PDB file of C-alpha atoms in Angstrom:
ATOM      1  CA  UNK K   1     187.886 -93.982 117.236  1.00 79.00           C
ATOM      2  CA  UNK K   2     190.418 -91.179 116.948  1.00 87.00           C
ATOM      3  CA  UNK K   3     190.666 -88.215 119.286  1.00 93.00           C
ATOM      4  CA  UNK K   4     192.023 -84.980 117.875  1.00 95.00           C
ATOM      5  CA  UNK K   5     193.129 -81.947 119.863  1.00 97.00           C
ATOM      6  CA  UNK K   6     194.134 -78.690 118.175  1.00 98.00           C
ATOM      7  CA  UNK K   7     196.306 -75.996 119.701  1.00 98.00           C
ATOM      8  CA  UNK K   8     198.308 -72.963 118.689  1.00 98.00           C
ATOM      9  CA  UNK K   9     195.593 -70.499 117.822  1.00 97.00           C
ATOM     10  CA  UNK K  10     195.676 -66.919 118.992  1.00 97.00           C
ATOM     11  CA  UNK K  11     195.709 -63.272 118.028  1.00 98.00           C
ATOM     12  CA  UNK K  12     198.178 -62.096 115.409  1.00 98.00           C
ATOM     13  CA  UNK K  13     198.596 -58.984 113.309  1.00 98.00           C
ATOM     14  CA  UNK K  14     198.051 -59.122 109.587  1.00 98.00           C
ATOM     15  CA  UNK K  15     201.237 -60.306 107.934  1.00 98.00           C
ATOM     16  CA  UNK K  16     202.195 -62.374 110.941  1.00 98.00           C
ATOM     17  CA  UNK K  17     202.510 -66.110 111.423  1.00 98.00           C
ATOM     18  CA  UNK K  18     201.023 -68.844 113.561  1.00 98.00           C
ATOM     19  CA  UNK K  19     201.647 -72.570 113.775  1.00 98.00           C
ATOM     20  CA  UNK K  20     198.704 -74.794 114.589  1.00 98.00           C
ATOM     21  CA  UNK K  21     199.180 -78.279 115.968  1.00 98.00           C
ATOM     22  CA  UNK K  22     196.855 -81.267 116.061  1.00 97.00           C
ATOM     23  CA  UNK K  23     197.546 -84.213 118.335  1.00 95.00           C
ATOM     24  CA  UNK K  24     195.945 -87.530 117.428  1.00 92.00           C
ATOM     25  CA  UNK K  25     195.315 -90.402 119.826  1.00 88.00           C
ATOM     26  CA  UNK K  26     193.332 -93.620 119.752  1.00 84.00           C
ATOM     27  CA  UNK K  27     193.140 -95.654 116.541  1.00 74.00           C
ATOM     28  CA  UNK K  28     195.701 -93.437 114.866  1.00 68.00           C
ATOM     29  CA  UNK K  29     196.905 -96.138 112.495  1.00 63.00           C
ATOM     30  CA  UNK K  30     193.552 -96.044 110.725  1.00 68.00           C
ATOM     31  CA  UNK K  31     193.747 -93.072 108.413  1.00 80.00           C
ATOM     32  CA  UNK K  32     194.170 -92.157 104.809  1.00 89.00           C
ATOM     33  CA  UNK K  33     194.686 -88.452 105.305  1.00 93.00           C
ATOM     34  CA  UNK K  34     194.458 -85.633 107.801  1.00 94.00           C
ATOM     35  CA  UNK K  35     192.949 -82.298 106.964  1.00 96.00           C
ATOM     36  CA  UNK K  36     192.625 -78.756 108.244  1.00 98.00           C
ATOM     37  CA  UNK K  37     189.360 -76.881 107.871  1.00 98.00           C
ATOM     38  CA  UNK K  38     188.188 -73.497 109.089  1.00 98.00           C
ATOM     39  CA  UNK K  39     184.930 -71.781 109.834  1.00 98.00           C
ATOM     40  CA  UNK K  40     184.438 -68.061 110.184  1.00 97.00           C
ATOM     41  CA  UNK K  41     181.339 -66.570 111.836  1.00 94.00           C
ATOM     42  CA  UNK K  42     178.347 -66.727 109.533  1.00 96.00           C
ATOM     43  CA  UNK K  43     180.185 -68.799 106.941  1.00 97.00           C
ATOM     44  CA  UNK K  44     180.288 -72.456 106.038  1.00 97.00           C
ATOM     45  CA  UNK K  45     183.196 -74.593 107.078  1.00 97.00           C
ATOM     46  CA  UNK K  46     185.798 -74.680 104.334  1.00 98.00           C
ATOM     47  CA  UNK K  47     188.688 -76.899 103.391  1.00 98.00           C
ATOM     48  CA  UNK K  48     192.149 -75.483 104.020  1.00 98.00           C
ATOM     49  CA  UNK K  49     194.672 -78.281 103.499  1.00 98.00           C
ATOM     50  CA  UNK K  50     195.195 -81.996 103.683  1.00 97.00           C
ATOM     51  CA  UNK K  51     198.099 -84.402 103.909  1.00 96.00           C
ATOM     52  CA  UNK K  52     198.135 -88.021 102.856  1.00 94.00           C
ATOM     53  CA  UNK K  53     199.549 -90.118 105.662  1.00 88.00           C
ATOM     54  CA  UNK K  54     201.247 -92.638 103.402  1.00 88.00           C
ATOM     55  CA  UNK K  55     203.493 -90.313 101.447  1.00 91.00           C
ATOM     56  CA  UNK K  56     203.075 -86.871 102.956  1.00 92.00           C
ATOM     57  CA  UNK K  57     201.697 -85.340  99.788  1.00 95.00           C
ATOM     58  CA  UNK K  58     199.704 -82.185 100.395  1.00 97.00           C
ATOM     59  CA  UNK K  59     196.851 -80.240  98.852  1.00 97.00           C
ATOM     60  CA  UNK K  60     195.772 -76.690  99.629  1.00 98.00           C
ATOM     61  CA  UNK K  61     192.855 -74.403  99.046  1.00 98.00           C
ATOM     62  CA  UNK K  62     193.668 -71.708  96.521  1.00 98.00           C
ATOM     63  CA  UNK K  63     193.114 -69.041  99.160  1.00 98.00           C
ATOM     64  CA  UNK K  64     196.044 -70.282 101.271  1.00 98.00           C
ATOM     65  CA  UNK K  65     198.360 -71.739  98.647  1.00 98.00           C
ATOM     66  CA  UNK K  66     201.864 -70.349  99.007  1.00 98.00           C
ATOM     67  CA  UNK K  67     201.188 -69.027 102.514  1.00 98.00           C
ATOM     68  CA  UNK K  68     200.226 -72.126 104.515  1.00 98.00           C
ATOM     69  CA  UNK K  69     202.165 -75.356 104.862  1.00 98.00           C
ATOM     70  CA  UNK K  70     200.809 -78.569 106.314  1.00 98.00           C
ATOM     71  CA  UNK K  71     203.159 -81.184 107.695  1.00 96.00           C
ATOM     72  CA  UNK K  72     203.100 -84.294 109.826  1.00 93.00           C
ATOM     73  CA  UNK K  73     205.212 -86.080 112.410  1.00 91.00           C
ATOM     74  CA  UNK K  74     204.491 -89.789 112.160  1.00 85.00           C
ATOM     75  CA  UNK K  75     206.306 -90.712 115.349  1.00 87.00           C
ATOM     76  CA  UNK K  76     204.384 -88.180 117.415  1.00 90.00           C
ATOM     77  CA  UNK K  77     201.039 -88.606 115.636  1.00 90.00           C
ATOM     78  CA  UNK K  78     200.937 -84.888 115.061  1.00 93.00           C
ATOM     79  CA  UNK K  79     199.977 -82.690 112.152  1.00 95.00           C
ATOM     80  CA  UNK K  80     200.806 -79.025 111.840  1.00 98.00           C
ATOM     81  CA  UNK K  81     199.658 -76.026 109.877  1.00 98.00           C
ATOM     82  CA  UNK K  82     202.236 -73.285 109.463  1.00 98.00           C
ATOM     83  CA  UNK K  83     200.410 -70.110 108.524  1.00 98.00           C
ATOM     84  CA  UNK K  84     202.423 -67.193 107.171  1.00 98.00           C
ATOM     85  CA  UNK K  85     201.430 -63.816 105.772  1.00 98.00           C
ATOM     86  CA  UNK K  86     198.138 -64.009 107.593  1.00 98.00           C
ATOM     87  CA  UNK K  87     195.269 -61.871 106.395  1.00 98.00           C
ATOM     88  CA  UNK K  88     192.158 -60.696 108.255  1.00 97.00           C
ATOM     89  CA  UNK K  89     190.114 -63.053 106.093  1.00 97.00           C
ATOM     90  CA  UNK K  90     192.059 -66.003 107.536  1.00 98.00           C
ATOM     91  CA  UNK K  91     190.423 -65.416 110.918  1.00 98.00           C
ATOM     92  CA  UNK K  92     188.305 -68.423 111.861  1.00 98.00           C
ATOM     93  CA  UNK K  93     188.084 -71.445 114.081  1.00 98.00           C
ATOM     94  CA  UNK K  94     190.472 -74.017 112.662  1.00 98.00           C
ATOM     95  CA  UNK K  95     189.719 -77.719 112.927  1.00 98.00           C
ATOM     96  CA  UNK K  96     191.762 -80.778 112.153  1.00 97.00           C
ATOM     97  CA  UNK K  97     190.039 -83.903 110.930  1.00 96.00           C
ATOM     98  CA  UNK K  98     190.753 -87.478 109.896  1.00 93.00           C
ATOM     99  CA  UNK K  99     189.798 -89.076 106.630  1.00 92.00           C
ATOM    100  CA  UNK K 100     189.652 -92.827 107.109  1.00 89.00           C
ATOM    101  CA  UNK K 101     189.974 -93.895 103.489  1.00 88.00           C
ATOM    102  CA  UNK K 102     190.135 -92.455 100.008  1.00 86.00           C
ATOM    103  CA  UNK K 103     186.399 -92.939  99.582  1.00 88.00           C
ATOM    104  CA  UNK K 104     185.265 -91.802 103.033  1.00 90.00           C
ATOM    105  CA  UNK K 105     184.365 -88.425 104.430  1.00 92.00           C
ATOM    106  CA  UNK K 106     186.340 -86.752 107.181  1.00 93.00           C
ATOM    107  CA  UNK K 107     184.826 -88.539 110.162  1.00 91.00           C
ATOM    108  CA  UNK K 108     186.762 -87.490 113.274  1.00 92.00           C
ATOM    109  CA  UNK K 109     187.086 -83.850 114.255  1.00 96.00           C
ATOM    110  CA  UNK K 110     188.828 -81.859 116.925  1.00 96.00           C
ATOM    111  CA  UNK K 111     187.226 -79.127 119.007  1.00 97.00           C
ATOM    112  CA  UNK K 112     188.897 -76.331 117.066  1.00 98.00           C
ATOM    113  CA  UNK K 113     191.295 -73.512 117.833  1.00 98.00           C
ATOM    114  CA  UNK K 114     190.534 -69.827 117.288  1.00 98.00           C
ATOM    115  CA  UNK K 115     192.698 -67.739 114.984  1.00 98.00           C
ATOM    116  CA  UNK K 116     192.163 -63.978 115.072  1.00 98.00           C
ATOM    117  CA  UNK K 117     193.966 -61.663 112.662  1.00 98.00           C
ATOM    118  CA  UNK K 118     193.975 -57.941 113.343  1.00 96.00           C
ATOM    119  CA  UNK K 119     194.348 -55.471 110.514  1.00 90.00           C
TER     120      UNK K 119
END
C-alpha cells in the first residue's frame, strides 16, 4: 500500500502561481505513474497531469497545458505540480494518485489540497 499526502494549496489571485507537493510513503517502488487530479464543487473529478516514474515523461490535460508542470524527485519520493497563470476555473481540490501499472487504474489517493483562485 502507498500513502500519499498533498500540500501546498491555498488562496491565490488570478494570474498567480502555486506549487503543490505530494509525498509518497509505503510501497513506493511499486508504481508505473503518478497523477494529479482535481475536483471542483458540483463537478466530476478530472485528470490534470501524470508523470511516468521510469522516464519522467509527462502528459497534461488540454486545459492546463503550457501553464502547469509536473515533476518528480525520485530520491525524496515526491511529485510536484507547478501551477502558473492560474485562472478562477482552476479552483478545486487537487489530489495526487498512484497508477500501479500501465493497465491498472489509479488505485491510491491522497486526501487532497484546496486551491482557491480569486478573480
